[in-house]
Short mmCIF file of C-alpha atoms and ligand atoms in Angstrom, two decimals:
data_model
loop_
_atom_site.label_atom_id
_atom_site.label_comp_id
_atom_site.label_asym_id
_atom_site.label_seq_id
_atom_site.Cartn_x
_atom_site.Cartn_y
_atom_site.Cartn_z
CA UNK A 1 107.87 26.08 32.13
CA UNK A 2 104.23 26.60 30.83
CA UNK A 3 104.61 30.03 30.69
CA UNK A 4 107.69 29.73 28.85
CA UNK A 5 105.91 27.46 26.20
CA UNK A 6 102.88 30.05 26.44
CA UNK A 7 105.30 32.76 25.40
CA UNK A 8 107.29 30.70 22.91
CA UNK A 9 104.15 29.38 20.82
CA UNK A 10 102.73 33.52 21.08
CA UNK A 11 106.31 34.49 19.65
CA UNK A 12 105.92 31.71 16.59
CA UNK A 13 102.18 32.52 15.75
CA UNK A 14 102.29 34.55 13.01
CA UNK A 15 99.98 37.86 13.39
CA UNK A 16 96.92 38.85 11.02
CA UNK A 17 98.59 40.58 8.00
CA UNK A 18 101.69 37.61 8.12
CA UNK A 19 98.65 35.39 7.98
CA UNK A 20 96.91 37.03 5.02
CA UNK A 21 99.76 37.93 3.33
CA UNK A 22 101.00 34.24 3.77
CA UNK A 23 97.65 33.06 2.59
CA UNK A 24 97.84 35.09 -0.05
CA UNK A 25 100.96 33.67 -1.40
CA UNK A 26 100.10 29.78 -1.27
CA UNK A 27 96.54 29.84 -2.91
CA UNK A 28 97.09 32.45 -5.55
CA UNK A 29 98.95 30.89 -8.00
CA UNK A 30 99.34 33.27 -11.28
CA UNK A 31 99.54 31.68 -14.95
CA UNK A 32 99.34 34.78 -17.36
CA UNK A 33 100.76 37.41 -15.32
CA UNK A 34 104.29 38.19 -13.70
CA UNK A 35 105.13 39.86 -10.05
CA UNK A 36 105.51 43.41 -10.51
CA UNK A 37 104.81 46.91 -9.40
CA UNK A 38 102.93 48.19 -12.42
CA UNK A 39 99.56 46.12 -12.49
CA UNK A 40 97.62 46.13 -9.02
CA UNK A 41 96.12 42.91 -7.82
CA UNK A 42 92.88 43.71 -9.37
CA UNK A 43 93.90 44.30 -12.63
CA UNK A 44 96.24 40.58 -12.52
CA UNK A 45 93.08 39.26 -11.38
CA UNK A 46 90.91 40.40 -14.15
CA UNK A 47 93.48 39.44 -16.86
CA UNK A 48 94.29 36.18 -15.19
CA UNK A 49 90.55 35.67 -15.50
CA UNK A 50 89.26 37.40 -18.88
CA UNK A 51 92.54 37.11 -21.01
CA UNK A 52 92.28 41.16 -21.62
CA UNK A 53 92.62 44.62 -19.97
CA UNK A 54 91.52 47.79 -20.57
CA UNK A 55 93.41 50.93 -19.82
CA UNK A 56 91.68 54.47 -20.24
CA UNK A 57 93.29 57.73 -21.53
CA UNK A 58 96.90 55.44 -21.80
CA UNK A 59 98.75 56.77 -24.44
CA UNK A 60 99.17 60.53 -25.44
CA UNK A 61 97.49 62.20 -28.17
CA UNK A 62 100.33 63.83 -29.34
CA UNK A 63 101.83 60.20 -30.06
CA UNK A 64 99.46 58.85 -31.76
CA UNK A 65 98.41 62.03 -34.46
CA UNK A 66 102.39 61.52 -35.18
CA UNK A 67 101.46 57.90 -35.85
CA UNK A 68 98.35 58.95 -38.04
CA UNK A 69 100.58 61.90 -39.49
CA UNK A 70 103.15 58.84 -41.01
CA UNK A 71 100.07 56.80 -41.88
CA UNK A 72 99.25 59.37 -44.02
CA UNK A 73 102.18 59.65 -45.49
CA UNK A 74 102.36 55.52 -46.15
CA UNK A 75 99.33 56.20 -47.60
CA UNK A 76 99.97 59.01 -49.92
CA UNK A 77 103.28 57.36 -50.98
CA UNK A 78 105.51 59.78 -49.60
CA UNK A 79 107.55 57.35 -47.79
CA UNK A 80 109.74 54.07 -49.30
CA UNK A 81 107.31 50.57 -48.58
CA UNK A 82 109.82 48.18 -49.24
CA UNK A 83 110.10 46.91 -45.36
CA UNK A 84 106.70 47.17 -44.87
CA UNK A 85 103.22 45.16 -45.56
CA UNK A 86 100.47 47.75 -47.21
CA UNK A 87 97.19 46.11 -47.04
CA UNK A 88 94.07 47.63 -49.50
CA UNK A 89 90.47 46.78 -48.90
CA UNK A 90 89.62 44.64 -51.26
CA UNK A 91 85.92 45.68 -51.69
CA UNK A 92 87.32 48.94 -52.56
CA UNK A 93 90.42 47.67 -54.78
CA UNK A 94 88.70 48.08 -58.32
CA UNK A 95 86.71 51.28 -57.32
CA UNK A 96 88.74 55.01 -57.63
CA UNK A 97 89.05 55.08 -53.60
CA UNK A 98 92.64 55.63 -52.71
CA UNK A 99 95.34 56.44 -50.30
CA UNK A 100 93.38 56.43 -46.45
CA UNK A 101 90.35 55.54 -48.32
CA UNK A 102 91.66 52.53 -50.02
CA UNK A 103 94.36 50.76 -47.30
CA UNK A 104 93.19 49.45 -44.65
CA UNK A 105 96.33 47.90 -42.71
CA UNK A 106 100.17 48.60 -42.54
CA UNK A 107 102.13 45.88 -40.79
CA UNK A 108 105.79 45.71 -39.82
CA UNK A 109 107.15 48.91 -38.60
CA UNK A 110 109.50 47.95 -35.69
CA UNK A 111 112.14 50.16 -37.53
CA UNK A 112 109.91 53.28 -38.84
CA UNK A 113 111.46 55.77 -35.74
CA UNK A 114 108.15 57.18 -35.89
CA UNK A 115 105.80 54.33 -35.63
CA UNK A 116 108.56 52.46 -33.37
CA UNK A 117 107.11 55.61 -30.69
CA UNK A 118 104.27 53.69 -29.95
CA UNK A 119 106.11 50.50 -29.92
CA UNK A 120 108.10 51.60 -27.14
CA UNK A 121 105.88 53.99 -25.11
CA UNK A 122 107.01 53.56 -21.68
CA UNK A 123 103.75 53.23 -19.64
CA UNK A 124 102.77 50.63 -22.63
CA UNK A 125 105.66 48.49 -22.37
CA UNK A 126 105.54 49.12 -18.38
CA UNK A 127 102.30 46.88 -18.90
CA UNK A 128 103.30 44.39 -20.86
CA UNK A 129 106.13 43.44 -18.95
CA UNK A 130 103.89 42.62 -15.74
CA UNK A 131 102.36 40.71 -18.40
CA UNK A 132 105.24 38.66 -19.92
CA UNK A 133 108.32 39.76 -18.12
CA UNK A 134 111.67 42.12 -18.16
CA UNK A 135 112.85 40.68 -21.25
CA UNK A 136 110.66 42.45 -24.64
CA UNK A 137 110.67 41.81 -28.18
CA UNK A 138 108.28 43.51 -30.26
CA UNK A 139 107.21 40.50 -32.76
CA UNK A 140 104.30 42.16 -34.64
CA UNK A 141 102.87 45.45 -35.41
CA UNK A 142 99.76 46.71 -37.19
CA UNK A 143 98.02 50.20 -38.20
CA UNK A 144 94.55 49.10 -38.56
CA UNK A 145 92.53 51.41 -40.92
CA UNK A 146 88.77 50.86 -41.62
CA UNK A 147 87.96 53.40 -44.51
CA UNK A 148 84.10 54.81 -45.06
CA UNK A 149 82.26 52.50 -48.07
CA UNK A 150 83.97 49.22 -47.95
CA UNK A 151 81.13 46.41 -47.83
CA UNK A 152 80.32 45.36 -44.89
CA UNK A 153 81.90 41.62 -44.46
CA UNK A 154 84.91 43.23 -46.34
CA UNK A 155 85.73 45.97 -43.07
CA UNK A 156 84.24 43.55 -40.14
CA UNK A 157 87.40 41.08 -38.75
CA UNK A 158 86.18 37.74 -38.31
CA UNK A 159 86.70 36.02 -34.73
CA UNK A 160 89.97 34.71 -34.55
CA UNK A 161 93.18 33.83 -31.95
CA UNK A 162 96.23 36.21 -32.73
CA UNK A 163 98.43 32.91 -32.28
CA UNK A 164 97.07 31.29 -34.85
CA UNK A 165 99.79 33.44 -37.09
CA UNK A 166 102.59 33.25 -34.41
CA UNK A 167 105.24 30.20 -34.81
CA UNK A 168 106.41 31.24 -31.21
CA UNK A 169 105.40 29.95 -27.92
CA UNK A 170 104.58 29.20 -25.18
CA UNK A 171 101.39 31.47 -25.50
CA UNK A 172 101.38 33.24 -21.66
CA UNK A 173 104.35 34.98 -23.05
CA UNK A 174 102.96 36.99 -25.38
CA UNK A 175 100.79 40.30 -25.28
CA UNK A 176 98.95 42.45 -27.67
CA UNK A 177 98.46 45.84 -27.06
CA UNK A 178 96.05 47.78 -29.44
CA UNK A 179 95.30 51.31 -29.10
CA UNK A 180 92.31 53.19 -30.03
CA UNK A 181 93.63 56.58 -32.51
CA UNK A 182 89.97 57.46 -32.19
CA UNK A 183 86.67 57.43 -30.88
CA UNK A 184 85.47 53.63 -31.36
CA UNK A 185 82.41 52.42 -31.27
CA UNK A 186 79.87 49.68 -32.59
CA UNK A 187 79.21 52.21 -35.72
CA UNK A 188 82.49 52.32 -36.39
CA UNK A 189 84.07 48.88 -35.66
CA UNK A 190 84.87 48.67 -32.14
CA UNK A 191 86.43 45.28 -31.03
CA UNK A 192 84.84 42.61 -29.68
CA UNK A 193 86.15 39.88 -28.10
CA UNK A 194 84.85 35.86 -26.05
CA UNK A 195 86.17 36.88 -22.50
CA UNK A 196 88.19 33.88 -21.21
CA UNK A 197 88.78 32.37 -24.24
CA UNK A 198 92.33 32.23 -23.68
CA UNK A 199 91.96 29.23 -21.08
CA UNK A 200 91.32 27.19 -24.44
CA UNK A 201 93.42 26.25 -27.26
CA UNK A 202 94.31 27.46 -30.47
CA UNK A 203 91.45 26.60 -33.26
CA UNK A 204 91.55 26.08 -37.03
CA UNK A 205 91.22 29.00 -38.35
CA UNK A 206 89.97 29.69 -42.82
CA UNK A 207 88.44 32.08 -44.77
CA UNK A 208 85.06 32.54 -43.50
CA UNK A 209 82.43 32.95 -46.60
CA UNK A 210 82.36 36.70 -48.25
CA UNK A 211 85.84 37.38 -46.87
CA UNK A 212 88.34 38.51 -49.60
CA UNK A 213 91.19 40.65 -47.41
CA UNK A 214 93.94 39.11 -47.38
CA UNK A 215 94.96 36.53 -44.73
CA UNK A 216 91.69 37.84 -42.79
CA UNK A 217 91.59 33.88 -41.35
CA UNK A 218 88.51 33.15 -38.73
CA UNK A 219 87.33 30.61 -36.70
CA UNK A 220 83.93 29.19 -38.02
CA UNK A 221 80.93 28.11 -36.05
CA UNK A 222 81.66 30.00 -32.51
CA UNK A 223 78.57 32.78 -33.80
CA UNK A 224 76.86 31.23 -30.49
CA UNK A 225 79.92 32.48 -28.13
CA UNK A 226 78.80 35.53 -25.43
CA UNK A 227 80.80 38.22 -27.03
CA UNK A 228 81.49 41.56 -25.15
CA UNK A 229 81.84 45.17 -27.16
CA UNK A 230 84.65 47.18 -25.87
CA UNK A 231 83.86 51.13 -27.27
CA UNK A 232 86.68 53.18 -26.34
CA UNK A 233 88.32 56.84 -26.52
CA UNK A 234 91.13 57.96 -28.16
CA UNK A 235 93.75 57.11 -26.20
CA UNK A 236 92.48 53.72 -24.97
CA UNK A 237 94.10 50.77 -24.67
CA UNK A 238 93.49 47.16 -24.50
CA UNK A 239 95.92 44.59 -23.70
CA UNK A 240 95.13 40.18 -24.36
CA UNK A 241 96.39 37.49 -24.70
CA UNK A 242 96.66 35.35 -28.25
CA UNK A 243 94.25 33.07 -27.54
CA UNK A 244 91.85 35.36 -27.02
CA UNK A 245 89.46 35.21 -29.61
CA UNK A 246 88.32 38.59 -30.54
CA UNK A 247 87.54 40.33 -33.91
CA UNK A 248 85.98 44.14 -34.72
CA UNK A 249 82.60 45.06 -36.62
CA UNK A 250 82.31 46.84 -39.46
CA UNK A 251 82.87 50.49 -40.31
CA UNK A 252 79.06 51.59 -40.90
CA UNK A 253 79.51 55.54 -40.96
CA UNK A 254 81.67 57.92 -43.14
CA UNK A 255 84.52 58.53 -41.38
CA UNK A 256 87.57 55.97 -40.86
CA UNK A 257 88.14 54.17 -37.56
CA UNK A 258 91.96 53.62 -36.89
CA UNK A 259 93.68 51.83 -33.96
CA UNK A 260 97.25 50.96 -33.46
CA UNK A 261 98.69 48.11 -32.05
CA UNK A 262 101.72 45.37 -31.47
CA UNK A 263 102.64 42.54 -29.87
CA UNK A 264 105.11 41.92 -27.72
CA UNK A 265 106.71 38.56 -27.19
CA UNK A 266 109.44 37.56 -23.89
CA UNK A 267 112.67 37.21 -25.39
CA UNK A 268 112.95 33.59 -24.77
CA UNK A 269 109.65 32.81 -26.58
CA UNK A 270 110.71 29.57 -28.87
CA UNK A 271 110.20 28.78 -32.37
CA UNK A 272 107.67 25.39 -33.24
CA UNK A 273 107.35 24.25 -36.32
CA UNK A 274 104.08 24.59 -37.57
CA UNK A 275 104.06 22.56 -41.11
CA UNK A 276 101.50 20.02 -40.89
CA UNK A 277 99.78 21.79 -37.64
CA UNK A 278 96.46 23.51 -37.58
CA UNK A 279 99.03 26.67 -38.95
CA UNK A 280 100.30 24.92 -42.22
CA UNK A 281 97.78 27.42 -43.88
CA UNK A 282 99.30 30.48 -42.40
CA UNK A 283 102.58 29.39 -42.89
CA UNK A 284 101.78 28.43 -46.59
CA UNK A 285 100.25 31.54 -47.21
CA UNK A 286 102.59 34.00 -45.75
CA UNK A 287 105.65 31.92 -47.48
CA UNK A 288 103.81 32.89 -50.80
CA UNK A 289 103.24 36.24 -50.14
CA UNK A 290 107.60 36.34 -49.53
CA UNK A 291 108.12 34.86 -52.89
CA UNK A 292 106.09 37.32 -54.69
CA UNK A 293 108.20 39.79 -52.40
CA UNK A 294 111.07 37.77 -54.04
CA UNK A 295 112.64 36.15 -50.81
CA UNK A 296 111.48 32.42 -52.28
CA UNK A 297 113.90 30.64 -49.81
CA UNK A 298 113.26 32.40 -46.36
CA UNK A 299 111.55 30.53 -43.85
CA UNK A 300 108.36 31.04 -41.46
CA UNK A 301 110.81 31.26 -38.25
CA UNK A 302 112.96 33.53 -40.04
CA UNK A 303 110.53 36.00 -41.17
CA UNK A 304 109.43 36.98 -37.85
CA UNK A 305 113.01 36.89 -36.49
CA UNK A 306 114.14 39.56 -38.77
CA UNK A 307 111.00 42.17 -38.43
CA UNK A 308 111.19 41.56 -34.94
CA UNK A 309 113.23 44.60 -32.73
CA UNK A 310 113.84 44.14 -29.12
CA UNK A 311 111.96 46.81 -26.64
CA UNK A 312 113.25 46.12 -23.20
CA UNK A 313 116.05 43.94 -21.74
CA UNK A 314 118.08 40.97 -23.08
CA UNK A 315 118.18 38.93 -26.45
CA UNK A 316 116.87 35.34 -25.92
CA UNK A 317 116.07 32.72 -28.11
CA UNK A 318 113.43 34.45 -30.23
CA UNK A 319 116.42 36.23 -31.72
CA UNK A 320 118.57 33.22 -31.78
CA UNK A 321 119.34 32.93 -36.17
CA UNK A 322 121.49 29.53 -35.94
CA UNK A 323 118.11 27.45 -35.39
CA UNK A 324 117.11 25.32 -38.00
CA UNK A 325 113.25 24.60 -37.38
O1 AKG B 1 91.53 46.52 -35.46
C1 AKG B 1 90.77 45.63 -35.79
O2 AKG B 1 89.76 45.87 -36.42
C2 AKG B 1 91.05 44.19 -35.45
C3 AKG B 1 92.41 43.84 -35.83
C4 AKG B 1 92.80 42.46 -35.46
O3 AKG B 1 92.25 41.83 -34.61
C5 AKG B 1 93.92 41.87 -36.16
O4 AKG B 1 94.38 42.44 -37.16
O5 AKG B 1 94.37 40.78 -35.74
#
């Protein structure tokens, strides 16, 4: 009988890698990242803890001079705007710059095939979805330019949360990705960004003094935040969340500095209505700028509906056009 019981209780003890493994399982409970093969433990870790990620050398050159190569082209007018947000520097507005020396942002081109490239690069969106999960829209995406001579508070971007502009939620479902085109680097306007800051909430952001580009909002009065500098190559890539609050300094030599990047929202992300919220601004402002565009009856929810494309997986509520926020 005792030896049965000895034998029986040896049987039911788990050995050392169950234990770890089952160790591992109760006390590591993951907010802003999913199970899945293509981020190692280390790398969940580090997100889960810093709200960013940095991945060197991740997306190939040849991808990104096509995306330069089609900037270019934006820029020299070659190609129909209509779909598209141009942004101009607007230290540089009333001087003869022009072209890549004059625009300094192109938003909005989920359905340029060329742009899209990046979009939808697979290692990319391999990333993001450990991030966010199977299901991928692409809500937002940006060609960031910063030409030689602007002033300096015109080319710096002042500290500010990416979900500050986003009527979607909730925020662990959503990822930027942003892409160095070229070498970046504190002369040029590398990013910086408050590591952790995504553990907070989202701040009211305004128009910091000496700041003219448009809808360049920032959150005032953090200057004493521990910022860190993230230089990178060509090729780099860093992925955070929205709360993160980040910004980039300001192009200080003669050459440009150009990144790429887009966000990337789960599929069944929801719309909030942010009228009256710490986002009325936003909202007001970007409402304007579609009734200049002519589209005077659209609404905030709608507008990032329709630029929106999905990536990966299945339609969800983000693309859902019978709500009525
Ligand atoms: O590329 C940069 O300089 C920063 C861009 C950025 O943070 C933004 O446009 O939200």
């Amino acid at each position: 009988m005792c030896n049965f019981i000895h034998c029986m209780s040896r049987l039911l003890q788990p050995n050392k890698s169950v234990l770890i493994l089952l160790n591992k399982m109760s006390t590591k409970k993951y907010k802003y990242t999913k199970d899945n093969v293509y981020l190692t433990d280390e790398q969940r870790d580090f997100y889960e803890e810093n709200g960013y990620i940095v991945f060197r050398n991740l997306v190939d050159f040849d991808l990104l001079d096509e995306c330069k190569n089609r900037f270019l082209e934006y820029c020299d007018g070659k190609v129909n705007t209509v779909h598209m947000t141009i942004m101009r520097d607007m230290s540089l507005k009333h001087t003869d710059a022009k072209g890549e020396f004059l625009i300094n942002k192109i938003q909005d081109f989920n359905y340029d095939d060329a742009l899209f490239k990046y979009v939808a690069f697979k290692p990319m969106v391999d990333i993001v979805q450990s991030i966010i999960g199977s299901n991928i829209t692409s809500a937002h995406t940006m060609l960031i330019n910063k030409p030689p001579n602007s002033k300096e508070d015109t080319s710096r971007h002042p500290l500010h949360q990416d979900l500050h502009y986003f009527p979607f939620r909730p925020a662990e479902l959503i990822v930027a990705s942003w892409t160095a085109m070229e070498k970046v680097d504190e002369k040029n306007g590398c990013l910086f960004l408050v590591p952790g800051s995504h553990k907070g909430t989202l701040l009211k952001h305004e128009y910091p003094p000496n700041v003219t580009n448009v809808a360049y909002h920032g959150v005032l009065g953090l200057e004493h935040l521990p910022t860190v500098n993230l230089p990178m190559e060509k090729g780099d890539t860093v992925f955070f969340h929205p709360l993160v609050l980040h910004g980039s300094g300001p192009n200080l030599t003669k050459g440009f500095r150009k990144a790429i990047s887009a966000h990337y929202a789960n599929t069944n992300c929801y719309f909030v209505n942010v009228t009256g919220t710490l986002q009325d601004n936003v909202e007001k402002e970007i409402l304007k700028m579609a009734k200049s565009k002519g589209y005077p009856n659209v609404t905030f929810d709608m507008i990032w509906k329709v630029k929106s494309r999905i990536v990966r997986g299945e339609p969800g509520k983000f693309q859902n056009f019978d709500s009525q926020l």
